[in-house]
Amino acid sequence: MTYRNILVVAAMATLLFTNCSSSSKDHIDPKVRTESDDKADSLLVTFNPKNEDKFIASFVQNLHKKYGFNGNVLVAKDGKILYQKAIGWADYLHRDSLKINSEFELASITKTFTGVAIMQLLEKGKLSLNDDVKKYYSNFPYDGVTIKLLLSHRSGMMNYVYFTDGIWKDKKKPMSNQDVMGLIATHKPPRYAQPDTRFHYNNSNYMVLASIIEKITGKTYADYMMQNVFKPAGMKNTHVYSTTVYPKIPVDVVGHDRTWRYSVVQNFLDGPVGDKGIYSTLHDMVLYDNALRKGRLLTKASLDSAYTGRNKAVNGHFNYGYGWRLFEGDKGRKVAYHTGWWHGFRHIYVRDLNQNIVVMFLGNLTNGSLLHLDDLYKHLKMPIIRKGAYAGNGSLPGSDED
């Protein structure tokens, strides 16, 4: 081989090695975490109280004193926490104070996670949005209920929370998702409406979706979420807790119903998951937002689909996509959010998709304090989300089905 040929071969080898190295970097699985990911995440949840936004601090203090808000609050913008606070009691009976890392039952904010899981399975070709529930549960009593309709609350199903109350006799024994699916198959409760005729928000839709996740993957909902959502997002303090597994849910934060005289004890309805059942912290929810924005959990195409309204917009602005409530403001402004109200917990989790703002109120006293956030949204130059802007059929943010 001549010297010239040796140089050509060496150059080709170098080019091949460079291309292979570049290709391997380009195809790194975003779900596989690295040490640099952990370092970057630690910066996202770092907060110096000396740098807190004074307006937000005053606003939250007034919300606590005047309107009775009790819970944890965080506001972040462009990857920096502007304000965070744990304010009030975790358990009034025992006079335990909330901590910034207290783990709350997320109530219906859980639905956003279930939607993410369904979209992941769609990306992997494990399901189709047009799949009928009967494909996975042959004894399901209703025709025409597809995954797409469940995601967008257009299935017409009844709410199992009410339907099962008079049927599940042993109230000390928790129901599982499979128990509820069996009750639906046996009793065939009347539907609210025919499929795809109207929007009607209710918990059955996402309980069924979680059941489908379990059927497709062969894993419990808890195991699937831990392996495919919580861990890839770096959420180390987030869990699925069901009373079918935990006779006493292992968290310190207790829900309180309207007044401090009543704490809400978990019961048989805390067994089913997917519509609720995820417990998390303020900081983990910041990491969840970041993982969604960075494409760690879903592709951009899947996120765009999830953030597309699938119903007729109420008042021209409010809608529901795949697991997310949506506000579509002026000049293309879009907010993806979800509220939650369950057994003494009441929350709102807001993500301004254009300005990279996160607003989070996790409350464990169900009063009307979260109906008074307009001035905060104005301060942040965000679209204003409030219950008074809603009208029409179906349950609304702040309702007992939220």
Coordinates of C-alpha atoms in Angstrom, one line a residue:
M1 CA 0.0 0.0 0.0
T2 CA 1.4 3.4 -0.9
Y3 CA 1.8 6.2 1.5
R4 CA -0.9 8.1 -0.3
N5 CA -3.3 5.2 0.0
I6 CA -2.5 4.9 3.7
L7 CA -3.5 8.5 4.2
V8 CA -6.8 8.0 2.4
V9 CA -7.7 5.0 4.5
A10 CA -6.7 6.8 7.7
A11 CA -8.9 9.8 6.7
M12 CA -11.8 7.6 6.0
A13 CA -11.5 5.8 9.3
T14 CA -11.4 9.1 11.2
L15 CA -14.5 10.3 9.3
L16 CA -16.3 7.1 10.0
F17 CA -15.4 7.2 13.7
T18 CA -16.5 10.9 13.9
N19 CA -19.8 10.2 12.2
C20 CA -20.5 7.2 14.4
S21 CA -19.7 9.2 17.6
S22 CA -21.9 12.0 16.4
S23 CA -24.7 9.6 15.5
S24 CA -24.6 7.9 18.9
K25 CA -24.9 11.3 20.6
D26 CA -27.8 12.3 18.4
H27 CA -29.7 9.1 19.3
I28 CA -29.2 9.2 23.1
D29 CA -32.5 8.0 24.6
P30 CA -33.8 11.1 26.4
K31 CA -35.4 8.9 29.1
V32 CA -31.9 7.7 30.2
R33 CA -30.7 10.1 32.8
T34 CA -27.1 11.2 33.2
E35 CA -25.2 12.9 36.0
S36 CA -25.3 16.2 34.2
D37 CA -29.2 15.8 34.1
D38 CA -29.2 15.6 37.9
K39 CA -26.9 18.6 38.2
A40 CA -29.1 20.7 35.9
D41 CA -32.3 19.6 37.7
S42 CA -30.8 20.7 41.1
L43 CA -30.4 24.2 39.7
L44 CA -34.0 24.3 38.7
V45 CA -35.2 23.7 42.2
T46 CA -32.6 26.0 43.9
F47 CA -34.2 29.0 45.6
N48 CA -32.7 31.9 47.7
P49 CA -35.4 33.5 49.8
K50 CA -33.4 36.8 49.6
N51 CA -34.3 36.9 45.9
E52 CA -38.0 36.2 46.2
D53 CA -40.5 38.3 44.2
K54 CA -41.9 40.7 46.8
F55 CA -45.2 41.1 45.0
I56 CA -45.8 37.4 45.0
A57 CA -44.8 37.1 48.6
S58 CA -47.3 39.8 49.6
F59 CA -50.0 38.3 47.4
V60 CA -49.7 34.8 48.9
Q61 CA -49.6 36.1 52.5
N62 CA -52.9 38.0 51.7
L63 CA -54.4 34.9 50.2
H64 CA -53.6 33.0 53.4
K65 CA -54.8 35.7 55.8
K66 CA -57.9 37.0 53.9
Y67 CA -59.1 33.9 52.0
G68 CA -57.7 31.1 54.1
F69 CA -55.3 29.4 51.7
N70 CA -53.4 26.6 53.4
G71 CA -50.8 24.8 51.4
N72 CA -47.6 25.0 49.3
V73 CA -46.9 27.6 46.6
L74 CA -44.3 27.9 43.9
V75 CA -43.9 30.3 41.0
A76 CA -41.0 29.8 38.5
K77 CA -40.1 31.5 35.2
D78 CA -37.4 30.6 32.7
G79 CA -36.0 27.9 34.9
K80 CA -35.7 30.0 38.0
I81 CA -37.9 29.9 41.1
L82 CA -39.4 33.4 41.8
Y83 CA -41.1 32.4 45.0
Q84 CA -41.9 29.3 47.1
K85 CA -43.6 28.9 50.4
A86 CA -45.0 26.3 52.7
I87 CA -47.8 28.0 54.6
G88 CA -50.0 26.5 57.3
W89 CA -50.8 23.1 58.6
A90 CA -50.0 19.7 57.2
D91 CA -52.3 18.0 59.8
Y92 CA -54.3 20.4 61.9
L93 CA -55.3 17.8 64.5
H94 CA -51.7 17.1 65.4
R95 CA -50.5 20.7 64.7
D96 CA -47.9 19.5 62.1
S97 CA -46.7 22.3 59.9
L98 CA -46.2 22.0 56.1
K99 CA -42.7 21.7 54.7
I100 CA -41.5 22.8 51.3
N101 CA -41.0 19.1 50.4
S102 CA -44.3 17.9 51.7
E103 CA -46.0 15.4 49.4
F104 CA -49.6 16.1 48.4
E105 CA -52.3 14.0 46.8
L106 CA -52.4 15.7 43.4
A107 CA -56.1 14.8 42.8
S108 CA -57.0 15.4 39.2
I109 CA -53.6 16.8 38.2
T110 CA -52.9 13.0 38.1
K111 CA -54.8 13.1 34.8
T112 CA -52.0 14.9 33.1
F113 CA -49.7 12.0 33.9
T114 CA -52.1 9.4 32.7
G115 CA -52.4 11.4 29.4
V116 CA -48.6 11.4 29.1
A117 CA -48.5 7.6 29.6
I118 CA -51.1 7.0 27.0
M119 CA -49.2 9.2 24.5
Q120 CA -46.0 7.3 25.2
L121 CA -47.7 4.0 24.4
L122 CA -49.1 5.6 21.2
E123 CA -45.5 6.6 20.2
K124 CA -44.4 3.0 20.8
G125 CA -47.2 1.6 18.6
K126 CA -48.8 -0.2 21.5
L127 CA -52.2 1.4 21.0
S128 CA -54.2 3.6 18.6
L129 CA -56.3 6.6 19.7
N130 CA -59.2 5.0 17.8
D131 CA -59.0 1.7 19.8
D132 CA -62.3 0.8 21.4
V133 CA -62.2 0.0 25.1
K134 CA -63.7 -3.4 24.1
K135 CA -60.4 -4.3 22.5
Y136 CA -58.9 -4.5 26.0
Y137 CA -61.9 -5.3 28.1
S138 CA -64.3 -7.4 26.0
N139 CA -67.0 -7.2 28.7
F140 CA -67.1 -3.4 28.7
P141 CA -70.8 -2.7 28.2
Y142 CA -70.6 0.4 25.9
D143 CA -70.0 0.6 22.2
G144 CA -68.0 3.4 20.5
V145 CA -65.9 4.5 23.5
T146 CA -62.4 5.0 22.2
I147 CA -59.1 6.1 23.8
K148 CA -59.4 9.4 22.1
L149 CA -62.8 10.1 23.6
L150 CA -61.6 9.0 27.1
L151 CA -58.7 11.4 26.9
S152 CA -60.9 14.4 25.9
H153 CA -63.8 13.6 28.2
R154 CA -66.2 12.9 25.3
S155 CA -67.0 9.2 26.2
G156 CA -70.3 10.0 27.7
M157 CA -69.6 7.7 30.6
M158 CA -71.0 8.0 34.1
N159 CA -68.8 8.9 37.0
Y160 CA -67.8 5.8 38.9
V161 CA -67.3 7.8 42.1
Y162 CA -71.1 8.2 42.4
F163 CA -72.2 5.0 40.7
T164 CA -70.2 2.6 43.0
D165 CA -71.2 4.3 46.3
G166 CA -74.4 2.3 46.6
I167 CA -73.0 -0.9 45.2
W168 CA -69.7 -1.4 46.9
K169 CA -71.0 -2.8 50.2
D170 CA -67.8 -3.2 52.3
K171 CA -66.7 0.4 52.6
K172 CA -63.7 -0.7 54.6
K173 CA -62.3 -2.7 51.7
P174 CA -60.8 -0.5 48.9
M175 CA -61.7 -0.9 45.3
S176 CA -59.1 -1.5 42.6
N177 CA -59.3 -0.3 39.0
Q178 CA -60.2 -3.9 38.0
D179 CA -62.9 -4.0 40.6
V180 CA -64.5 -0.9 39.1
M181 CA -64.2 -2.3 35.6
G182 CA -66.0 -5.4 36.8
L183 CA -68.8 -3.4 38.4
I184 CA -69.3 -1.4 35.2
A185 CA -69.5 -4.6 33.2
T186 CA -71.9 -6.3 35.6
H187 CA -74.3 -3.4 36.4
K188 CA -74.1 -1.4 33.1
P189 CA -74.9 1.9 34.6
P190 CA -76.7 4.4 32.3
R191 CA -74.4 6.8 30.5
Y192 CA -74.6 10.6 30.6
A193 CA -74.6 10.8 26.8
Q194 CA -73.7 8.9 23.6
P195 CA -70.0 8.9 22.7
D196 CA -68.6 11.9 21.1
T197 CA -71.7 14.1 21.4
R198 CA -70.5 16.4 24.2
F199 CA -67.8 17.2 26.7
H200 CA -68.4 15.9 30.1
Y201 CA -65.5 15.9 32.5
N202 CA -65.5 13.0 34.9
N203 CA -63.2 10.6 36.7
S204 CA -64.3 7.4 34.9
N205 CA -62.5 8.4 31.7
Y206 CA -59.1 8.4 33.3
M207 CA -59.7 5.4 35.6
V208 CA -60.4 3.4 32.4
L209 CA -57.3 4.8 30.7
A210 CA -55.2 3.7 33.7
S211 CA -56.8 0.2 33.4
I212 CA -55.9 0.1 29.7
I213 CA -52.3 1.0 30.6
E214 CA -52.1 -1.9 33.0
K215 CA -53.7 -4.3 30.4
I216 CA -51.2 -3.3 27.6
T217 CA -48.0 -3.2 29.7
G218 CA -48.7 -6.0 32.1
K219 CA -47.5 -3.7 34.9
T220 CA -49.4 -1.9 37.6
Y221 CA -50.1 1.8 36.9
A222 CA -47.7 2.6 39.8
D223 CA -44.8 0.6 38.3
Y224 CA -45.4 2.0 34.8
M225 CA -45.4 5.6 36.0
M226 CA -42.3 5.1 38.1
Q227 CA -40.3 3.6 35.3
N228 CA -41.5 5.6 32.4
V229 CA -42.4 9.1 33.8
F230 CA -41.2 9.8 37.3
K231 CA -37.6 8.4 37.0
P232 CA -36.9 9.8 33.5
A233 CA -38.2 13.2 34.7
G234 CA -36.0 13.1 37.8
M235 CA -39.0 13.1 40.2
K236 CA -37.6 11.4 43.3
N237 CA -40.4 12.3 45.6
T238 CA -43.4 11.3 43.5
H239 CA -45.4 8.1 43.9
V240 CA -48.7 6.4 43.1
Y241 CA -50.5 5.4 46.3
S242 CA -53.6 3.3 46.3
T243 CA -55.4 2.1 49.4
T244 CA -55.5 -1.4 47.8
V245 CA -51.7 -1.5 48.5
Y246 CA -51.3 1.0 51.4
P247 CA -54.0 0.7 54.2
K248 CA -52.7 4.1 55.3
I249 CA -51.2 6.3 52.6
P250 CA -47.6 7.0 53.7
V251 CA -47.6 10.8 53.6
D252 CA -47.9 13.4 56.3
V253 CA -50.2 15.9 54.6
V254 CA -53.9 15.5 55.5
G255 CA -56.8 16.9 53.5
H256 CA -59.3 19.1 55.3
D257 CA -62.8 19.7 54.2
R258 CA -63.7 23.4 54.4
T259 CA -63.1 23.9 58.1
W260 CA -60.3 22.7 60.3
R261 CA -62.8 20.6 62.3
Y262 CA -62.9 17.9 59.6
S263 CA -60.0 16.0 58.2
V264 CA -60.8 13.7 55.3
V265 CA -59.8 10.1 55.8
Q266 CA -58.9 7.9 52.9
N267 CA -61.6 5.4 52.0
F268 CA -62.6 2.8 49.4
L269 CA -62.6 5.4 46.6
D270 CA -58.9 6.0 47.1
G271 CA -58.2 2.6 45.6
P272 CA -58.7 3.4 41.9
V273 CA -55.9 5.4 40.3
G274 CA -55.3 7.2 37.0
D275 CA -57.9 9.9 37.6
K276 CA -56.1 10.6 40.9
G277 CA -53.7 8.8 43.1
I278 CA -50.4 10.4 42.3
Y279 CA -48.6 12.2 45.2
S280 CA -45.9 14.7 44.6
T281 CA -44.0 17.9 45.7
L282 CA -43.6 21.4 44.4
H283 CA -40.1 20.8 43.2
D284 CA -40.9 17.5 41.5
M285 CA -43.7 19.2 39.6
V286 CA -41.1 21.8 38.4
L287 CA -39.0 18.9 37.1
Y288 CA -42.1 17.4 35.5
D289 CA -42.7 20.7 33.6
N290 CA -39.1 20.8 32.6
A291 CA -39.1 17.1 31.3
L292 CA -42.1 17.9 29.2
R293 CA -40.6 21.1 27.7
K294 CA -37.3 19.3 27.0
G295 CA -38.9 16.3 25.2
R296 CA -37.7 13.9 27.8
L297 CA -41.2 12.3 28.1
L298 CA -42.9 12.9 24.8
T299 CA -42.0 14.1 21.3
K300 CA -43.0 17.6 20.2
A301 CA -45.6 16.1 17.9
S302 CA -47.2 14.2 20.8
L303 CA -47.2 17.3 23.0
D304 CA -48.7 19.4 20.3
S305 CA -51.5 16.9 20.0
A306 CA -52.0 16.8 23.8
Y307 CA -52.2 20.6 23.9
T308 CA -54.8 20.8 21.1
G309 CA -58.3 21.5 22.2
R310 CA -60.7 18.6 21.4
N311 CA -63.9 20.3 22.4
K312 CA -65.8 23.4 21.4
A313 CA -64.0 26.2 23.3
V314 CA -66.0 27.6 26.2
N315 CA -66.2 31.4 25.9
G316 CA -63.8 31.1 23.0
H317 CA -60.8 30.4 25.3
F318 CA -61.2 27.4 27.6
N319 CA -60.9 23.9 26.2
Y320 CA -59.6 20.4 27.0
G321 CA -57.0 18.4 25.1
Y322 CA -55.5 15.0 26.0
G323 CA -55.1 15.3 29.8
W324 CA -54.8 19.0 29.9
R325 CA -57.2 21.9 30.4
L326 CA -56.3 24.6 28.0
F327 CA -56.6 28.4 27.8
E328 CA -56.0 29.9 24.4
G329 CA -55.4 33.6 24.7
D330 CA -54.7 36.5 22.4
K331 CA -51.9 36.4 19.8
G332 CA -51.5 32.6 20.1
R333 CA -50.9 32.5 23.8
K334 CA -51.6 29.1 25.2
V335 CA -51.7 27.9 28.8
A336 CA -51.9 24.2 29.7
Y337 CA -53.1 23.5 33.2
H338 CA -55.1 21.3 35.5
T339 CA -57.0 21.7 38.7
G340 CA -57.7 19.2 41.4
W341 CA -60.2 18.7 44.2
W342 CA -60.3 15.4 46.1
H343 CA -60.8 14.4 49.7
G344 CA -59.7 17.7 51.3
F345 CA -57.1 18.7 48.7
R346 CA -57.6 21.5 46.2
H347 CA -54.9 22.5 43.7
I348 CA -54.1 24.3 40.5
Y349 CA -51.0 23.7 38.3
V350 CA -50.5 26.2 35.5
R351 CA -48.0 26.1 32.7
D352 CA -47.7 29.1 30.4
L353 CA -46.3 27.4 27.3
N354 CA -45.1 30.7 25.7
Q355 CA -43.5 32.4 28.6
N356 CA -42.1 29.3 30.3
I357 CA -43.9 30.1 33.6
V358 CA -45.1 27.6 36.2
V359 CA -47.6 28.5 38.8
M360 CA -48.5 25.9 41.4
F361 CA -50.8 26.0 44.4
L362 CA -51.2 22.7 46.3
G363 CA -53.8 23.2 49.1
N364 CA -55.1 20.8 51.8
L365 CA -58.0 22.9 52.9
T366 CA -61.0 23.0 50.4
N367 CA -62.2 26.6 50.5
G368 CA -62.6 29.1 47.7
S369 CA -59.1 30.7 48.1
L370 CA -57.9 29.6 44.6
L371 CA -60.7 31.6 43.0
H372 CA -58.7 34.8 43.8
L373 CA -55.6 34.5 41.7
D374 CA -56.4 37.1 39.1
D375 CA -53.9 39.7 40.4
L376 CA -51.1 37.1 40.4
Y377 CA -51.7 36.3 36.7
K378 CA -51.7 40.0 35.9
H379 CA -48.4 40.5 37.7
L380 CA -46.9 37.7 35.7
K381 CA -48.5 39.0 32.5
M382 CA -50.3 35.7 32.0
P383 CA -53.8 35.0 30.7
I384 CA -56.3 35.1 33.6
I385 CA -57.8 31.7 34.5
R386 CA -60.7 31.9 36.8
K387 CA -63.9 30.0 37.5
G388 CA -66.2 32.9 36.6
A389 CA -65.0 32.7 33.0
Y390 CA -66.7 29.4 32.5
A391 CA -70.2 28.5 31.4
G392 CA -71.9 25.5 29.8
N393 CA -72.3 21.8 30.4
G394 CA -69.9 19.5 32.3
S395 CA -68.2 20.1 35.6
L396 CA -66.0 23.2 35.8
P397 CA -62.8 24.0 37.5
G398 CA -63.5 24.2 41.2
S399 CA -66.3 21.7 41.1
D400 CA -66.4 18.6 43.2
E401 CA -65.5 16.4 40.2
D402 CA -62.4 18.4 39.4

